[in-house]
Each structure stands twice: as structure tokens, then as C-alpha cells.
XYZ file of C-alpha atoms in Angstrom:
711
model
C -7.716 -17.923 -27.581
C -4.369 -16.200 -28.671
C -5.614 -13.785 -31.156
C -5.181 -10.336 -29.653
C -2.415 -10.914 -27.374
C 0.668 -9.080 -27.294
C 4.165 -11.123 -27.133
C 4.522 -10.878 -23.162
C 0.614 -11.721 -22.902
C 0.860 -14.697 -24.988
C 4.204 -15.794 -22.958
C 2.179 -16.001 -19.795
C -1.064 -18.104 -21.800
C 1.391 -20.225 -23.179
C 3.566 -20.938 -20.257
C 1.801 -23.857 -18.843
C 4.040 -25.922 -17.123
C 6.301 -25.453 -14.538
C 6.494 -22.466 -11.929
C 5.499 -19.375 -13.676
C 6.227 -15.497 -12.709
C 4.420 -12.879 -14.061
C 5.653 -8.953 -13.258
C 2.826 -6.776 -14.919
C 3.121 -2.981 -14.456
C -0.148 -1.274 -13.956
C -2.628 -1.449 -16.837
C -0.514 -3.798 -18.566
C -3.445 -6.252 -18.653
C -2.448 -9.088 -15.802
C -6.149 -10.644 -15.903
C -6.071 -10.699 -19.422
C -3.304 -12.417 -19.722
C -3.888 -14.946 -16.700
C -7.495 -15.968 -17.513
C -6.231 -16.745 -21.470
C -3.538 -18.903 -19.747
C -5.950 -20.765 -17.571
C -8.792 -20.685 -20.840
C -5.685 -21.318 -23.231
C -4.198 -24.543 -21.070
C -8.385 -25.858 -20.661
C -8.407 -25.746 -24.558
C -4.987 -27.458 -24.821
C -5.635 -30.293 -22.471
C -2.719 -29.542 -20.523
C -5.501 -28.230 -17.608
C -8.692 -29.774 -16.223
C -10.980 -26.859 -15.361
C -11.892 -28.298 -11.835
C -7.894 -28.965 -11.219
C -7.029 -25.381 -10.859
C -7.670 -22.620 -8.271
C -7.293 -19.162 -8.619
C -7.147 -16.989 -5.970
C -6.747 -13.571 -5.772
C -7.869 -10.780 -2.805
C -11.466 -9.199 -3.341
C -15.055 -10.726 -3.845
C -15.141 -8.329 -6.735
C -11.641 -9.542 -8.444
C -12.616 -13.302 -8.157
C -15.788 -12.430 -9.561
C -14.560 -10.773 -12.705
C -12.002 -13.412 -13.073
C -14.718 -16.132 -12.887
C -16.322 -13.968 -15.579
C -14.156 -14.118 -17.934
C -13.197 -17.792 -17.572
C -16.974 -18.362 -18.685
C -16.629 -16.419 -21.713
C -13.101 -17.964 -22.687
C -15.060 -21.492 -22.329
C -13.560 -22.423 -19.002
C -16.238 -22.327 -16.730
C -15.209 -25.096 -14.381
C -12.093 -23.232 -12.888
C -12.479 -22.188 -9.199
C -11.744 -18.571 -8.744
C -11.892 -17.258 -4.587
C -10.459 -15.255 -2.310
C -7.930 -16.949 -0.189
C -10.351 -16.803 2.742
C -12.939 -18.298 0.312
C -11.323 -21.248 -0.865
C -10.209 -21.989 2.795
C -13.515 -21.778 4.419
C -14.884 -23.768 2.001
C -12.048 -26.732 2.273
C -12.675 -26.497 5.915
C -16.282 -26.783 5.765
C -15.559 -29.873 3.965
C -12.966 -31.328 5.688
C -14.117 -30.195 9.473
C -16.280 -33.210 10.477
C -13.395 -35.377 8.991
C -10.643 -33.927 11.210
C -11.871 -33.099 14.076
C -15.493 -33.871 14.662
C -19.029 -32.885 14.876
C -19.724 -29.065 12.963
C -17.264 -26.040 11.921
C -17.723 -23.568 14.804
C -20.071 -20.504 13.779
C -18.023 -18.089 12.019
C -17.974 -14.533 13.947
C -18.810 -11.711 11.329
C -18.100 -8.688 13.816
C -14.901 -9.417 15.655
C -15.340 -5.256 17.505
C -17.590 -6.862 19.833
C -15.891 -9.726 21.394
C -12.857 -7.552 21.271
C -14.413 -4.993 23.340
C -15.083 -7.444 25.965
C -11.761 -8.705 26.355
C -10.267 -5.133 26.761
C -13.197 -4.661 29.511
C -11.952 -7.882 31.560
C -8.468 -6.676 31.410
C -9.613 -3.513 32.584
C -8.825 -1.646 29.450
C -11.057 1.281 28.872
C -10.832 2.043 24.460
C -13.064 4.545 22.690
C -15.153 3.131 19.779
C -11.880 4.100 17.045
C -9.093 2.422 19.940
C -11.303 -0.046 19.406
C -11.143 -0.268 15.612
C -7.319 0.285 15.367
C -6.445 -2.542 18.237
C -8.945 -5.490 16.444
C -6.950 -4.023 13.340
C -3.692 -4.658 15.393
C -4.975 -8.208 16.275
C -5.990 -9.108 12.450
C -1.995 -8.007 11.526
C -0.697 -10.034 14.664
C -2.727 -13.539 13.429
C -1.807 -13.057 9.636
C 1.965 -12.544 10.419
C 1.370 -15.736 12.773
C 2.312 -13.822 15.842
C 1.177 -15.193 19.177
C 0.263 -13.011 22.156
C 3.237 -13.681 23.738
C 5.327 -13.325 20.968
C 3.298 -9.916 20.179
C 5.923 -7.152 21.624
C 8.876 -8.547 20.015
C 7.346 -8.730 17.148
C 6.216 -4.780 16.812
C 9.858 -3.799 18.528
C 11.411 -5.939 15.678
C 9.458 -4.380 13.163
C 9.124 -1.045 14.272
C 5.289 -0.935 13.970
C 3.342 1.975 15.690
C 0.949 -0.174 18.291
C -2.316 1.661 18.484
C -2.002 1.131 22.527
C 0.791 0.091 25.057
C 1.792 -3.511 23.923
C 1.163 -5.245 27.345
C -2.162 -4.163 27.442
C -2.935 -5.359 23.658
C -1.015 -8.413 24.608
C -3.569 -9.044 27.371
C -6.737 -8.259 24.820
C -5.266 -10.418 22.218
C -5.070 -13.599 24.969
C -8.690 -12.756 26.443
C -9.952 -12.395 22.918
C -8.520 -16.179 21.939
C -10.320 -17.221 25.230
C -13.103 -15.651 24.582
C -13.158 -17.324 21.196
C -12.810 -21.011 22.392
C -15.306 -20.781 25.229
C -17.951 -19.492 22.689
C -17.368 -21.952 20.098
C -16.490 -19.110 17.462
C -13.694 -18.597 14.877
C -12.776 -15.381 13.166
C -11.544 -14.714 9.250
C -8.158 -15.318 10.514
C -8.675 -18.540 11.931
C -10.461 -19.904 8.564
C -6.524 -19.533 7.242
C -4.769 -20.808 10.737
C -7.036 -23.450 10.912
C -6.654 -24.482 6.995
C -3.180 -24.415 7.590
C -3.465 -26.825 10.628
C -5.615 -29.292 9.620
C -3.460 -29.587 6.339
C -0.374 -29.588 8.301
C -1.625 -32.391 10.619
C -3.568 -34.344 8.469
C -1.427 -35.946 5.561
C -4.272 -37.740 3.973
C -6.745 -35.147 3.864
C -3.585 -32.918 2.464
C -3.243 -35.617 -0.608
C -6.997 -35.113 -0.993
C -6.520 -31.781 -1.705
C -3.575 -32.395 -3.686
C -5.364 -34.457 -5.629
C -8.423 -31.504 -6.335
C -6.319 -29.196 -6.771
C -3.262 -29.542 -9.360
C -2.686 -26.005 -10.902
C -2.729 -22.564 -9.109
C -2.407 -19.207 -10.112
C -2.090 -16.365 -7.593
C -3.023 -12.602 -8.305
C -1.579 -9.817 -6.619
C 0.893 -11.830 -5.354
C 2.568 -8.419 -3.955
C 0.048 -8.548 -0.846
C 0.291 -12.141 -0.052
C 0.923 -12.224 4.058
C 3.235 -14.611 5.709
C 0.189 -16.912 6.783
C -1.209 -16.786 3.068
C 1.645 -17.708 1.641
C 1.937 -20.992 4.374
C -1.477 -21.913 3.387
C -0.680 -21.600 -0.375
C 2.869 -23.878 0.167
C 0.663 -26.390 1.651
C -1.735 -26.548 -1.232
C 1.295 -27.057 -3.677
C 2.520 -29.991 -1.135
C 5.898 -29.357 -2.961
C 4.951 -29.346 -6.352
C 5.725 -26.433 -9.118
C 2.666 -25.773 -10.956
C 2.209 -22.373 -9.600
C 1.639 -18.926 -11.754
C 1.986 -16.013 -9.608
C 1.066 -12.265 -10.621
C 2.221 -9.399 -8.891
C 3.981 -5.604 -8.898
C 6.291 -4.828 -6.391
C 5.740 -1.467 -7.168
C 1.930 -1.972 -6.069
C 2.754 -2.966 -2.624
C 0.891 -0.408 -0.156
C -0.963 -2.659 2.691
C 2.197 -3.670 4.423
C 0.622 -2.562 7.929
C -1.862 -5.056 7.399
C 0.576 -8.011 7.082
C 1.269 -7.787 3.343
C 4.944 -8.091 2.057
C 6.211 -8.159 -1.455
C 8.933 -10.502 -0.358
C 7.483 -13.530 -1.916
C 7.357 -11.912 -5.123
C 10.739 -10.563 -5.326
C 12.115 -13.743 -3.799
C 10.320 -16.195 -6.194
C 13.047 -16.730 -8.619
C 14.934 -17.797 -5.238
C 12.697 -20.634 -4.143
C 11.815 -21.747 -8.203
C 15.212 -21.251 -9.914
C 13.543 -23.114 -12.805
C 10.796 -20.072 -12.964
C 10.306 -18.405 -15.986
C 9.458 -14.721 -15.484
C 7.640 -12.546 -17.915
C 7.563 -9.071 -17.310
C 4.420 -6.983 -18.788
C 5.304 -3.038 -19.177
C 2.935 -2.104 -22.491
C 0.210 0.038 -20.353
C -3.136 0.386 -22.558
C -4.832 2.327 -19.961
C -3.015 5.879 -19.428
C -2.414 7.975 -22.380
C 2.089 8.482 -22.595
C 1.593 11.822 -20.648
C 0.225 9.748 -17.807
C 2.662 6.887 -18.116
C 5.910 9.368 -17.926
C 4.251 10.849 -15.225
C 4.251 7.519 -13.020
C 7.891 6.103 -14.310
C 8.813 9.458 -13.270
C 8.044 8.959 -9.601
C 9.511 5.621 -9.697
C 12.273 6.510 -10.970
C 13.444 8.513 -7.530
C 11.898 5.105 -5.413
C 14.895 3.531 -3.015
C 14.922 -0.220 -1.211
C 14.278 -3.297 -2.847
C 10.822 -2.964 -4.280
C 12.357 -0.359 -6.381
C 15.453 -2.277 -7.487
C 12.707 -4.549 -9.585
C 10.709 -2.072 -10.866
C 9.034 -1.513 -13.904
C 9.070 1.025 -16.386
C 5.598 0.893 -18.658
C 5.809 1.959 -22.127
C 2.322 3.745 -23.139
C 0.313 2.101 -25.893
C -2.527 4.630 -26.340
C -2.643 7.727 -28.140
C -1.060 10.876 -26.532
C -3.240 12.996 -24.452
C -3.600 16.027 -22.566
C -0.138 17.029 -20.154
C -0.783 16.391 -16.452
C -1.673 19.963 -14.582
C 0.220 20.766 -11.054
C -1.683 23.281 -9.238
C -0.826 24.955 -6.442
C -3.305 26.722 -4.251
C -3.576 29.139 -1.778
C -5.260 27.187 1.136
C -7.768 23.861 1.300
C -10.799 25.181 0.490
C -9.409 27.320 -2.532
C -7.810 23.617 -3.904
C -11.273 22.063 -3.503
C -13.102 24.875 -4.957
C -10.706 25.113 -8.265
C -10.937 20.964 -8.281
C -14.666 21.536 -8.697
C -14.678 24.055 -11.242
C -12.160 21.568 -13.036
C -14.602 18.806 -12.764
C -17.819 21.033 -13.780
C -15.741 21.856 -17.279
C -15.483 18.083 -17.798
C -18.597 17.361 -16.974
C -19.997 19.891 -19.529
C -17.549 18.797 -22.008
C -19.551 15.394 -21.909
C -16.935 12.976 -18.818
C -19.713 11.399 -17.287
C -19.568 11.857 -13.628
C -19.022 8.155 -13.098
C -15.873 8.294 -14.901
C -14.126 11.238 -12.584
C -12.330 10.511 -9.393
C -11.049 12.748 -6.561
C -8.360 11.389 -4.500
C -6.734 12.188 -1.663
C -4.402 10.054 1.303
C -6.804 10.162 4.344
C -11.073 9.943 4.924
C -10.940 12.951 6.908
C -10.041 15.216 3.803
C -12.841 14.359 1.755
C -15.504 17.219 3.838
C -14.356 20.211 1.529
C -14.528 18.149 -1.498
C -18.322 17.119 -0.896
C -18.977 20.893 -0.213
C -17.303 22.079 -3.103
C -18.999 19.530 -5.306
C -22.368 20.068 -3.936
C -21.944 23.692 -4.103
C -21.356 23.302 -7.947
C -24.490 20.644 -8.379
C -22.092 17.866 -8.884
C -23.328 14.683 -7.706
C -21.017 12.453 -5.917
C -20.328 9.694 -4.201
C -17.999 8.300 -1.738
C -16.303 5.115 -1.547
C -14.555 3.162 1.281
C -15.528 5.426 3.704
C -18.759 6.932 5.128
C -20.121 10.742 3.971
C -18.196 13.023 6.305
C -21.708 14.185 7.804
C -22.497 10.133 8.703
C -19.172 9.404 10.204
C -19.709 8.499 14.075
C -17.566 11.148 15.632
C -19.188 13.560 13.382
C -22.634 12.300 14.309
C -21.696 12.532 17.788
C -20.122 15.823 17.617
C -23.501 17.340 16.125
C -25.465 16.477 19.044
C -22.844 17.541 21.625
C -23.046 20.923 19.501
C -26.894 20.713 19.741
C -26.796 20.318 23.062
C -24.082 22.908 23.887
C -26.570 25.204 22.054
C -29.387 24.529 23.665
C -27.733 24.696 27.753
C -24.156 26.218 26.739
C -25.320 29.538 29.074
C -24.817 27.230 32.078
C -21.379 26.015 31.130
C -18.816 28.239 32.601
C -16.045 26.450 30.370
C -17.926 27.665 27.358
C -18.883 30.832 28.707
C -15.284 31.591 29.220
C -13.938 30.102 25.498
C -16.612 32.161 23.882
C -16.005 35.376 25.900
C -14.416 36.621 22.927
C -16.477 36.312 20.196
C -14.281 33.360 19.416
C -17.116 30.593 17.855
C -14.139 27.995 16.851
C -12.747 28.274 20.249
C -16.175 27.078 21.490
C -16.304 24.575 19.186
C -13.103 23.166 20.798
C -14.146 23.130 24.098
C -17.404 21.425 23.153
C -15.811 18.619 21.650
C -12.736 18.417 23.762
C -10.370 18.535 20.559
C -6.952 19.465 20.937
C -4.845 20.798 17.876
C -2.036 18.165 18.661
C -2.511 15.320 16.402
C -2.671 11.828 18.227
C 0.612 9.878 17.587
C 0.326 6.945 14.637
C -2.207 6.197 12.010
C -5.584 4.515 11.931
C -9.331 5.385 13.105
C -7.879 7.708 16.329
C -5.930 9.907 13.301
C -9.040 9.905 11.302
C -11.459 10.399 14.062
C -8.909 14.122 14.746
C -8.790 14.771 11.457
C -12.634 14.308 11.212
C -13.023 16.813 14.196
C -10.236 19.080 12.703
C -12.685 19.436 9.408
C -15.360 20.759 11.891
C -12.996 23.053 13.840
C -11.892 24.887 10.706
C -15.929 24.658 9.428
C -16.814 27.001 12.390
C -13.263 29.076 12.164
C -14.531 29.479 8.517
C -17.767 30.258 9.560
C -17.173 32.068 12.541
C -14.728 34.329 10.157
C -17.690 34.989 7.111
C -20.630 35.838 10.099
C -18.808 37.461 12.613
C -20.850 37.400 16.131
C -22.244 33.817 15.122
C -23.458 31.474 17.598
C -23.461 27.978 18.492
C -26.977 27.920 17.143
C -26.166 29.364 14.212
C -23.406 26.957 13.378
C -25.872 24.253 14.469
C -28.071 25.286 11.959
C -25.483 25.891 9.287
C -24.287 22.121 9.638
C -28.148 20.763 8.954
C -28.583 22.652 6.208
C -24.918 20.819 5.071
C -25.512 17.298 6.020
C -29.530 17.820 4.080
C -28.127 19.142 0.889
C -24.981 16.402 0.950
C -27.528 13.371 1.663
C -29.332 14.566 -1.716
C -29.641 10.646 -3.712
C -27.404 9.898 -6.267
C -27.635 7.688 -9.374
C -24.196 8.471 -10.835
C -21.621 10.682 -9.321
C -17.993 11.612 -8.762
C -16.025 9.249 -7.031
C -14.627 10.829 -3.862
C -12.261 8.007 -2.292
C -8.684 7.785 -0.520
C -5.732 6.020 -2.185
C -5.780 3.018 -0.700
C -9.623 2.616 -1.619
C -8.753 3.257 -5.056
C -6.580 0.039 -5.828
C -7.486 -2.008 -8.737
C -9.790 0.893 -10.131
C -9.626 2.965 -12.996
C -11.245 6.628 -14.314
C -10.899 9.006 -17.419
C -10.185 11.831 -15.352
C -8.100 11.604 -11.709
C -7.613 14.753 -9.199
C -4.608 13.768 -6.903
C -5.608 16.341 -3.961
C -3.565 17.535 -1.041
C -0.148 16.713 -1.960
C 1.406 18.449 0.878
C 4.425 17.126 2.929
C 2.974 16.322 5.932
C -0.183 14.544 4.024
C 2.033 12.529 1.351
C 4.467 11.344 2.889
C 2.217 11.267 5.880
C 3.347 12.896 9.005
C 3.667 9.394 10.882
C 5.835 7.762 7.880
C 9.010 7.489 9.805
C 11.100 4.891 8.355
C 12.491 4.569 4.870
C 10.306 1.818 4.375
C 7.800 3.614 5.363
C 8.030 6.716 3.165
C 8.760 4.338 0.247
C 4.935 2.644 0.570
C 3.676 6.521 0.731
C 5.960 6.982 -2.693
C 4.103 3.919 -4.327
C 0.698 4.943 -3.333
C 1.070 8.141 -5.268
C 2.125 5.694 -7.826
C -1.005 4.043 -7.471
C -2.961 6.797 -7.854
C -1.521 7.974 -10.949
C -1.873 5.458 -12.537
C -5.791 5.096 -11.953
C -6.312 7.826 -14.538
C -6.618 6.774 -18.110
C -6.582 10.174 -20.170
C -6.793 13.496 -17.822
C -4.948 13.742 -14.425
C -4.387 16.674 -11.866
C -1.995 16.698 -8.938
C -2.445 19.759 -6.425
C -1.444 20.887 -2.897
C -2.499 23.938 -0.629
C 0.409 26.503 1.051
C -2.472 26.940 3.775
C -4.865 25.432 5.732
C -7.484 28.013 5.907
C -7.836 31.427 3.856
C -5.719 33.974 5.365
C -3.370 31.339 7.225
C 0.309 31.291 6.996
C 1.819 29.665 3.705
C 3.543 27.344 5.576
C 3.283 24.325 3.100
C 5.353 23.121 0.392
C 4.231 20.278 -2.318
C 5.047 16.331 -1.909
C 8.567 15.773 -1.815
C 7.938 13.105 -4.452
C 6.776 15.811 -7.009
C 10.547 17.181 -6.917
C 11.871 16.830 -10.068
C 8.656 16.218 -12.039
C 6.456 19.507 -11.571
C 7.626 22.333 -13.182
C 10.595 24.169 -11.646
C 11.298 21.783 -8.893
C 14.552 20.574 -10.599
C 15.542 17.594 -11.597
C 14.442 13.914 -10.440
C 17.101 11.212 -9.951
C 16.799 7.549 -10.298
C 17.272 5.060 -8.757
C 17.391 0.560 -8.595
C 17.325 -1.270 -11.671
C 14.362 -1.046 -14.413
C 12.850 -3.933 -15.500
C 11.930 -4.012 -19.451
C 9.295 -6.193 -20.841
C 10.406 -9.937 -21.491
C 10.431 -13.179 -20.872
C 13.246 -14.905 -18.795
C 13.131 -19.062 -18.777
C 14.382 -20.807 -16.046
C 16.689 -24.223 -16.524
C 18.903 -24.260 -19.560
C 18.316 -20.720 -20.757
C 18.966 -18.935 -17.911
C 21.888 -16.015 -18.168
C 24.829 -16.762 -16.242
C 24.433 -14.412 -13.786
C 21.014 -15.781 -12.522
C 23.443 -19.301 -12.457
C 25.706 -17.186 -10.004
C 22.670 -16.452 -7.657
C 21.729 -20.338 -7.811
C 25.365 -21.387 -6.389
C 23.848 -20.969 -2.743
C 22.589 -18.680 0.323
C 24.418 -16.024 1.087
C 25.678 -15.877 4.368
C 27.052 -13.234 7.158
C 30.945 -12.902 7.158
C 30.542 -12.689 11.109
C 28.181 -15.382 12.583
C 27.661 -17.040 9.231
C 23.704 -16.969 9.482
C 21.669 -17.166 5.840
C 21.092 -13.401 4.842
C 17.803 -12.600 3.182
C 17.125 -9.316 3.617
C 18.539 -7.135 0.650
C 20.360 -4.254 2.775
C 22.113 -7.163 4.698
C 23.221 -8.870 1.876
C 24.841 -5.870 0.377
C 26.879 -5.321 3.649
C 27.252 -9.229 3.624
C 26.253 -9.152 7.269
C 23.644 -9.228 9.600
C 22.366 -5.784 10.685
C 22.967 -6.542 14.078
C 26.679 -8.062 13.838
C 29.584 -5.695 14.854
C 31.273 -3.426 11.884
C 34.741 -3.186 11.094
C 34.033 -0.074 9.055
C 36.715 2.523 8.681
C 34.928 5.783 10.144
C 37.307 7.688 8.349
C 36.697 6.493 4.651
C 33.098 6.549 5.152
C 33.335 10.255 6.011
C 35.343 11.198 3.006
C 32.807 8.685 1.029
C 29.938 10.933 2.439
C 31.501 14.304 1.560
C 32.234 13.660 -2.222
C 29.083 11.774 -2.273
C 27.131 15.187 -1.406
C 29.595 17.022 -3.234
C 28.694 14.789 -6.230
C 24.690 14.534 -5.752
C 24.797 18.902 -5.427
C 26.878 18.738 -9.107
C 24.261 16.584 -10.565
C 21.085 18.330 -9.128
C 20.030 14.731 -7.591
C 19.473 13.383 -3.953
C 22.779 11.745 -2.919
C 21.207 8.160 -2.798
C 21.491 8.487 -6.766
C 25.542 8.372 -6.448
C 25.464 5.854 -4.222
C 23.376 4.247 -1.157
C 24.207 4.694 2.441
C 24.489 0.649 3.022
C 26.737 0.749 -0.575
C 28.834 3.303 1.203
C 28.868 1.499 4.020
C 29.859 -1.918 2.235
C 33.118 0.011 0.563
C 33.904 1.373 4.184
C 33.929 -1.575 5.652
C 35.695 -3.678 2.566
C 38.215 -0.846 1.948
C 39.010 -1.777 -1.856
C 42.448 -1.100 -2.935
C 41.691 -1.793 -6.797
C 38.489 -2.082 -9.478
C 38.155 -5.765 -8.770
C 37.616 -5.467 -4.934
C 35.307 -2.720 -5.725
C 33.392 -4.605 -8.612
C 32.530 -7.165 -6.193
C 30.381 -4.627 -3.833
C 26.859 -4.951 -4.050
C 25.948 -1.947 -5.574
C 28.924 -0.997 -7.431
C 27.720 -1.838 -10.985
C 29.898 -1.454 -14.501
C 28.429 1.581 -15.186
C 28.894 3.576 -11.592
C 32.391 1.793 -11.489
C 33.354 3.551 -14.557
C 32.267 6.908 -13.584
C 33.352 6.943 -9.811
C 35.674 4.143 -9.552
C 38.719 6.498 -9.972
C 37.730 8.675 -7.135
C 36.329 5.692 -4.747
C 39.463 3.861 -4.636
C 41.608 7.411 -4.248
C 39.488 8.210 -1.032
C 39.925 4.642 0.164
C 43.396 4.872 0.093
C 43.528 8.671 1.183
C 44.411 10.502 -1.034
C 41.961 13.394 -2.279
C 39.874 12.604 -5.238
C 41.564 13.293 -8.558
C 38.891 13.287 -10.951
C 36.703 16.276 -11.760
C 33.053 15.916 -10.371
C 31.136 13.320 -12.563
C 28.346 14.785 -15.496
C 25.408 12.954 -16.272
C 25.307 11.426 -19.543
């Protein structure tokens, strides 16, 4: 059972008792490790198959886990999604806990949300309706009641798709409609299961007798509601194994948070932590680039990042390509793909990944032009999207009866076909605020406008009727059925998948990170999205961007900031955080002295005494909103000095000290190395390099040392 496992995977497989945390980098064989752990425990007689519940986030992943367990001789183990496991329990216990049959499960909540909006006199178009529906799902998985919604989004800095007061009203109305009609939604399945287990100790005890060992995959993606359900399943026991990677947290907009993974050792001081860093998926060249992306990361997840170690033979270097415009980028990508296919790479082993679904159209066309079959994942084909179909109807109507439309006549007076299309579609060049389907709709219509611009430039004098004919031909050509094809997918939809060749396209500022990523946390999630994209590639990896949107346009774009220091000629990248190497950290008597110190007690605010959990607040030793006693003069001197150091090193300023560390120093104003060394963010290496300068600045003296050299 243990043959073929590497040393760290073997540690996972044999760690059968007590809490276990597996920090598993991309491509390190986490599923192999945890399925062998379960099967080994069954073979050893430690685990009874029926007493094990393994939960993950997709039906595909749960099915894969069940299949592997059957092959390993443990077919009786339950492997389910959170929702599937909760629904099964709820159906079983509902007659006893509540009486009667479980209310009907609402398959699609959109219609009920639309009715709730109408009752509150809020008009939502189809795209706003989807966004508001997603917002209600977020509120429920974060256990936010309607009356608390406005305060919750203000606290989290979340962009609401509509006025918070309107969403609150819709939320209340939606919940009332469900009660009136005796239905529940998928989020209610988790909420009701939590309620039953909390209110009925006898039922909770029965669940505890049934399930005694738990495994949770993709633990970085659990929501607060899922974590609460897991705690109730455990019932205070510690037979739990969690698996995750904070560097692959890319779904925070749905309520997922890596905090439960990052805080696992705090909640379970005796836990065994195993780090899987041997990458069996990608070549050393791909792994090196992935490590480089995370080396520049900041924030809490970055402090626990894993440094992958490639296990495969060497392959080609990743290609960085700059194009003049988006069509040229798509054509260049299609040419490269055609060469790979001609060289024997299967189309199904190739993927083109982009940030938003609206980017697909130009790649669909470029691949179709070269007779390359493709398939869209996680989105409709461009010409099958509702907004594109609706636009087609409007354009066909305008092409037939447009002569009677004064506004349309005015728009086309100078023969500007794109102006006519904009008038017909009511499209504005100013993008909507925020993200979601409203933004996707705008991007889809923007693609149609660009297509009209290109068509009008190629065929001077072309009419709307000509454009409608062109659209019909393109749609017909791209609807041809394909048995196997190149995958076109968003970066979010690519999570958990892998291909021999991956093309990461559209890597410009404003697209990655996306323009509406404003806060440092949002920007860091965009960086992790690029990391996920890179680690999908086994052998061939191409990264590209276009300086202009359309041919002949102004070259106003630049490559993504995340590529600085990684692509040729872009300077040096900086490192941040503590890199976690592979290995095992055991709980109990074998813990390190540092770990024992962390166990002494909670960190409390030095102003108000509240227990601190946020990493930034812990660094400051106070709540963010508690008054600061910072010495402004010291802080300004430290900032100027840090900027000079960063310029000398050719690295971002945060690589010297983060803003939070500077604030902490300016609040403490240390007088000696001992006082400076206890400030979070000032480790031994930085104390040796910068300590004398920082102490001089705190004392009001000019730093005596020369700018530090990079070792």
C-alpha cells in the first residue's frame, strides 16, 4: 500500500491518528497521498470504511476519490461534496427532527430572486439578476442575515452589484417566498443541517457514532458555513485530516477563505503538519516560473507559500510573447497550437486560458480559421451567450428597418459601422463598476463592437446587413461539432485540471490583475490566479499580452505587473514571506520551541485587550481601528530610507520591510537590537542587514551604513 509513495506522501499515509494538516503544492500528488492514507488505515484496521467521510468541493473530485479508493480496496468509504453529505443526512433525519418530508429542493433560485426583486419594486436585467443571486449565496455561506448584509459588505470591502438596501430587501423577500412555498435552496441544506445538529444532541450523537474520521480536500476553499458544519460533524474530536494550499485560494468572492487552513495549527496545537512540495506534474522550467510568481507575493497566504521542487525531466523554457494587438495575439497563439498538433500533441492536451469569458471570441475565431477544433469550458460559446444572441436579434432588426430610425441614421452618417452597432446595442465604452455577469455582458458586447470596427476597416462602405451576414457565417463555422478539441477556459474554470501545453493569454495590466481588484488582498488573489494558470502546464507554457486592443490602435497597454522580474528584460523580482520546505512537523512533545511559544496564549490588542486573529493586527499588536501612538517623524524617515534601499536592490519596497512592519517600528521606536528583534517582520536576517540603520533612524540620526547588498 505504501510502495511508490515519496517520503512526505508516506508520512501522510501513515499519520492515522490525531489532527493532520497536509499542505500540498500544485502537482504534488495530494489525492494520491490522502486516498492511500484512507486505504492504509482500512488495511491496518485503524479505520473502518463506513466510519470515514471524505469531503471535497466538486462531484468530479468526489467521484475520482471514490474510484481510487475502490482500486485500493476501500470501497465502503463515503466520498462526497459538502452539500451531498449534508443533504443525505438532512433527508434521513428530517422526519425525526422536524416531522414530515424534507421541503423540495429548489434547483434554480434565479426565478424566485426575480420575483422577490419585483415585489420590492427593484428592476433587474438578466445579468444583474445572476449577480444578485450570487450575492445572496455569498451572504448565506458567510452566515450573514438580511439585516446584517449592509454592515457585512462594508466591513469586507465587497463590491455589491446593487445598492445594499435594495439587496437587503430582495434577500428578505426571497427568504419569505421560500417559506411561503415550502422550498429550500442549496445553501439552506448546509444551514438546516447545522441547525439540526446544534439543536438535537441525540441526532448529533448518532452522526458521531456513524462518522469517526474525516478528510477534507481543498481546505483552503471552505466557507465559514462549511467550517461550522465540519466542527459539528467532529463534535470535539480530532480525527481530522485536511489538505490544501493557501496559494491556490482563488474563490474568495464566493465566501471561501484560507484562514481555516492557515489557523489549523492554532486550533489544533498537537497537529502533525506534512508539506508536499515534490511537483510531479510540471517540468523544472514551469515550476521555476511558478515559484517566481509567488516569490513576489505579499499577505498572509504568501507567508506560508510552498517552494515546489520539480521531479520531471527538463523541458522547453516558458515563452513570453508581446503582440501589437489582440487579433495578432490570437493568431500567433493559433499558429503555435497548430504547430504543436502537427508535431503530435493531441488537441485535448492543449488549453488557452484567459481572465474573463468575454476574451474567448477572438481565440474561437483564430482557431476556427486554422481548422483547429476547440471546446469551451465553464461558459457558453461566444455566439450562444444570451447577450450575444440578443444583440444579433437587434442587429438583424436594425438591418431590415433601420432606415426609419433617426438615431441610427445619425450614427451611420459618416459611414461608421461601429457607431451604428453601438447605437443599436446601447453600448457605452465606459465599463461598469465591479465584476460579475454585468461586466461579462459588457465585455461580450465590446467584442461585437470591436468586430464591427475591424469589419468596417476591412470593407469600407459595408452596411449593417453585411455585418449581420458576416456574424451568421462566423456563428455557423464555429458551431461545427467537435469530438476532441483545444480547451478554451477562464483561469477560474481551469482549477484542478492540467494539460501538456497551456497558453496564458491577455496578460495585461487591467486584465490581470483585473481593473476592479483594488485592495491589496484582491490584487494578491489575482496573482494566485496566475499561479494556478501556470501550474496547469505539464511541458509547454506560453504567456502573452497585446499592447493594443485592435490593429492600428494606440499601444497603451503594458504586460501584467506579475511578470516583472520573470520575463526577459523586466528587471529583478523580489521575494516575500517565509518559504515552506517539504517535510513533517509533529505536534506534542516533538514540536519546536517556537511552536511551543505560540501556544502560550492568544495575542491581545495592547490598547483594548481584544484577542487578535488578523495577521496584520497581530503584527501591530493592536486592532486596526484602535488609536495609534505612531511617531510620524520616525515613520516618514523609515519610508524614505526603505525607498532608497529598494531602488538600490532593484526590488519592490515591501521586500525591505512591509508597511505594517514600518508602522510597528514607528509605534514601538526601539532603542536597541533586542527591542527591534521582537517586532513581527524583523527576523534575524533583516536585523543583521538593516538593524543598525533602523535604530539610527529611530534615534533621529542619519543611517551610518551603506545601502545593503543583495546576498
